[in-house]
Coordinates of C-alpha atoms in Angstrom, one line a residue:
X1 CA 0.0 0.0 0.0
X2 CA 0.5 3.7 -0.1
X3 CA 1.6 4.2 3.6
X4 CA 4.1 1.2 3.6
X5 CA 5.9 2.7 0.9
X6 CA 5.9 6.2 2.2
X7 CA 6.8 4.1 6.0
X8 CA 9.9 2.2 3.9
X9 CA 11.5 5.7 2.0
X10 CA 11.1 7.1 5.5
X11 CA 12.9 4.0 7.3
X12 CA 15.6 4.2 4.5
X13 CA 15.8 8.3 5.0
X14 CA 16.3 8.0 8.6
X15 CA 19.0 5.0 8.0
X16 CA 20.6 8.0 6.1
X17 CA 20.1 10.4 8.7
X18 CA 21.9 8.2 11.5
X19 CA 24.6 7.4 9.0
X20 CA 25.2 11.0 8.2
X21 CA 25.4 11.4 12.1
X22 CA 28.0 8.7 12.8
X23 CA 30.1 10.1 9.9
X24 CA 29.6 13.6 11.6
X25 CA 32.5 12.5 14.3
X26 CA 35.4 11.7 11.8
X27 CA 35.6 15.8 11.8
X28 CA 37.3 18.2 14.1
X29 CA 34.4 20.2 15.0
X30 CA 32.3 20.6 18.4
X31 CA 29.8 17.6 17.9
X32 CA 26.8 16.7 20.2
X33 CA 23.8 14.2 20.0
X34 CA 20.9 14.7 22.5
X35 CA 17.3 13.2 23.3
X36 CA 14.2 15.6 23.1
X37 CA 10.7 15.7 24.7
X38 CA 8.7 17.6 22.0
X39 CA 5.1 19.1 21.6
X40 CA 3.1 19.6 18.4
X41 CA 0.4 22.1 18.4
X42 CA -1.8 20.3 15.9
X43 CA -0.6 16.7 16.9
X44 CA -1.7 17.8 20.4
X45 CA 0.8 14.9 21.7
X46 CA 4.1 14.5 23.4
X47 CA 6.5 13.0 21.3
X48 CA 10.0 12.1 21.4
X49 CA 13.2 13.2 19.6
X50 CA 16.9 12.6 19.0
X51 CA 19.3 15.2 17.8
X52 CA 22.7 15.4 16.0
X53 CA 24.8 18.8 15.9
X54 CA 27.7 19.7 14.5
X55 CA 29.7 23.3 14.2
X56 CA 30.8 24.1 10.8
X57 CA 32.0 27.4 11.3
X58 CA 32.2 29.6 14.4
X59 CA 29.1 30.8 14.5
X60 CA 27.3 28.0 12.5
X61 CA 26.2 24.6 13.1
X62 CA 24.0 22.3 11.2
X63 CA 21.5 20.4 13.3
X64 CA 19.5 16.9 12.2
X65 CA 16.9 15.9 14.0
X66 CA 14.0 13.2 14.0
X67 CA 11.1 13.2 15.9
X68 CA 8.1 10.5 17.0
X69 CA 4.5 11.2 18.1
X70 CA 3.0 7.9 19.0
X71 CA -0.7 7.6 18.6
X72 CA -2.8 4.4 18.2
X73 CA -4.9 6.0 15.2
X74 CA -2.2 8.7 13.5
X75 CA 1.2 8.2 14.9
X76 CA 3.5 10.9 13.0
X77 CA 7.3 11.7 12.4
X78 CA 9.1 13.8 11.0
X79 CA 13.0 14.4 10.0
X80 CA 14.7 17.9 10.5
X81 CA 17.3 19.4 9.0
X82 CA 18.5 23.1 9.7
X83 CA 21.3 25.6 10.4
X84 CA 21.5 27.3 13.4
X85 CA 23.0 30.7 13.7
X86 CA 24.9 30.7 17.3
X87 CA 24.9 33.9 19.5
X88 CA 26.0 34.3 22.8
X89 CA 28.7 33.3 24.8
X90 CA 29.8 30.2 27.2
X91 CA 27.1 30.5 29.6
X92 CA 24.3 31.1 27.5
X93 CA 23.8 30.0 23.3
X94 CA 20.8 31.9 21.3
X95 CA 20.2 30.4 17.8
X96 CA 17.8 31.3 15.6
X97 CA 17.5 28.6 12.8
X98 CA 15.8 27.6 9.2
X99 CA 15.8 24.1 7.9
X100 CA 13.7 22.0 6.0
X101 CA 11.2 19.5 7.0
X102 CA 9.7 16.0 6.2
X103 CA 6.7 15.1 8.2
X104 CA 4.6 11.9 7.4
X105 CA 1.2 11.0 9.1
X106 CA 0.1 7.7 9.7
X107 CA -3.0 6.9 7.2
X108 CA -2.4 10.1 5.6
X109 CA 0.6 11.2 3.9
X110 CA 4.2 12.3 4.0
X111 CA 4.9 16.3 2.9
X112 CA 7.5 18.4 2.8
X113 CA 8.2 21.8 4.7
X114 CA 10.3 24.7 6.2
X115 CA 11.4 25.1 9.4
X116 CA 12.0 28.5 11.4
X117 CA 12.2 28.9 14.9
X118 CA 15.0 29.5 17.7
X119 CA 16.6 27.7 20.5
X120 CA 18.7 28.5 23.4
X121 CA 21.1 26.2 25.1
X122 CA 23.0 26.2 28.2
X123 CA 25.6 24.1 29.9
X124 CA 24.6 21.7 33.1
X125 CA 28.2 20.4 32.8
X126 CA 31.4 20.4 31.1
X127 CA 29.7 17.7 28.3
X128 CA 26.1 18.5 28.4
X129 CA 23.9 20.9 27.9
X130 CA 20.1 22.2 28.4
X131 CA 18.6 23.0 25.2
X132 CA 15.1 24.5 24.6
X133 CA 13.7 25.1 20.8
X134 CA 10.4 26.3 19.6
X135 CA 10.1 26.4 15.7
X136 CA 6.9 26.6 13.8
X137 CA 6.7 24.0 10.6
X138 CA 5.4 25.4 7.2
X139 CA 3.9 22.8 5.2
X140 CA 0.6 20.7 4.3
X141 CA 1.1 19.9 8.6
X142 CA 2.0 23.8 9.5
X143 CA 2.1 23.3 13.5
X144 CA 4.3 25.0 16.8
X145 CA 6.7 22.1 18.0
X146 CA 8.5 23.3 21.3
X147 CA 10.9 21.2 22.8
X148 CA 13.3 20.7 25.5
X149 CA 15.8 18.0 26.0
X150 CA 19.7 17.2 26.9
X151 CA 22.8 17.6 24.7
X152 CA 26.0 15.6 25.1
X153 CA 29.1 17.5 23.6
X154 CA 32.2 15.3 22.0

């Protein structure tokens, strides 16, 4: 059927996605991966996420994220992938970011979108951080997320 199709490109995407992230530590840069508890406004369910960062320039770091809303009737998730600007200084991290966006909907479909939103980020300890994001998702499933999780830096 339609939906295990759309469920297999988006099992192979995410294969890609956590491949992209394990390659991600053969470079240099300040990496971190983290767990997320997120909210969508229109799912009107707590999901759960995973995030990989890394720092391409200074002041620039690319961010890839997935996320999971389980529901018995209309479980959703989507894939994330956006630069953040960084701002701020070693206590404190300000970022707005734009990405893009690929959300799919149990018994209903799988659409692209664009991400904007901001995020601010703090350190708990030497390796890990707070991290806090809200970002509103343009597309066919425009919604708020917020979300709020840990970082761990290597």
């Amino acid at each position: 059927s339609g939906l295990s199709k759309s469920a297999g490109a988006l099992v192979k995407l995410a294969l890609v996605i956590v491949a992209a992230l394990i390659g991600i530590a053969a470079f240099g840069q300040e990496k971190s991966i983290g767990a997320r508890l997120i909210y969508g406004s229109e799912m009107e369910k707590l999901g759960i996420g995973v995030v990989g960062q890394m720092d391409i320039q200074n002041d620039i770091r690319g961010a890839l994220s997935l996320g999971f809303y389980p529901d018995d009737n209309a479980s959703a998730f989507e894939i994330n992938a956006n630069a953040q600007y960084l701002l701020g200084n070693d206590s404190v991290t300000f970022y707005p970011f734009a990405g893009l966006n690929i959300t799919s909907i149990k018994h209903a479909s799988t659409k692209p979108g664009i991400n904007v939103g901001a995020g601010i980020e703090f350190p708990l300890t030497d390796v890990l951080n707070f991290a806090a994001e809200v970002k509103y998702i343009i597309s066919k499933y425009d919604q708020f997320v917020l979300g709020a999780g840990i970082n761990f830096k290597f």
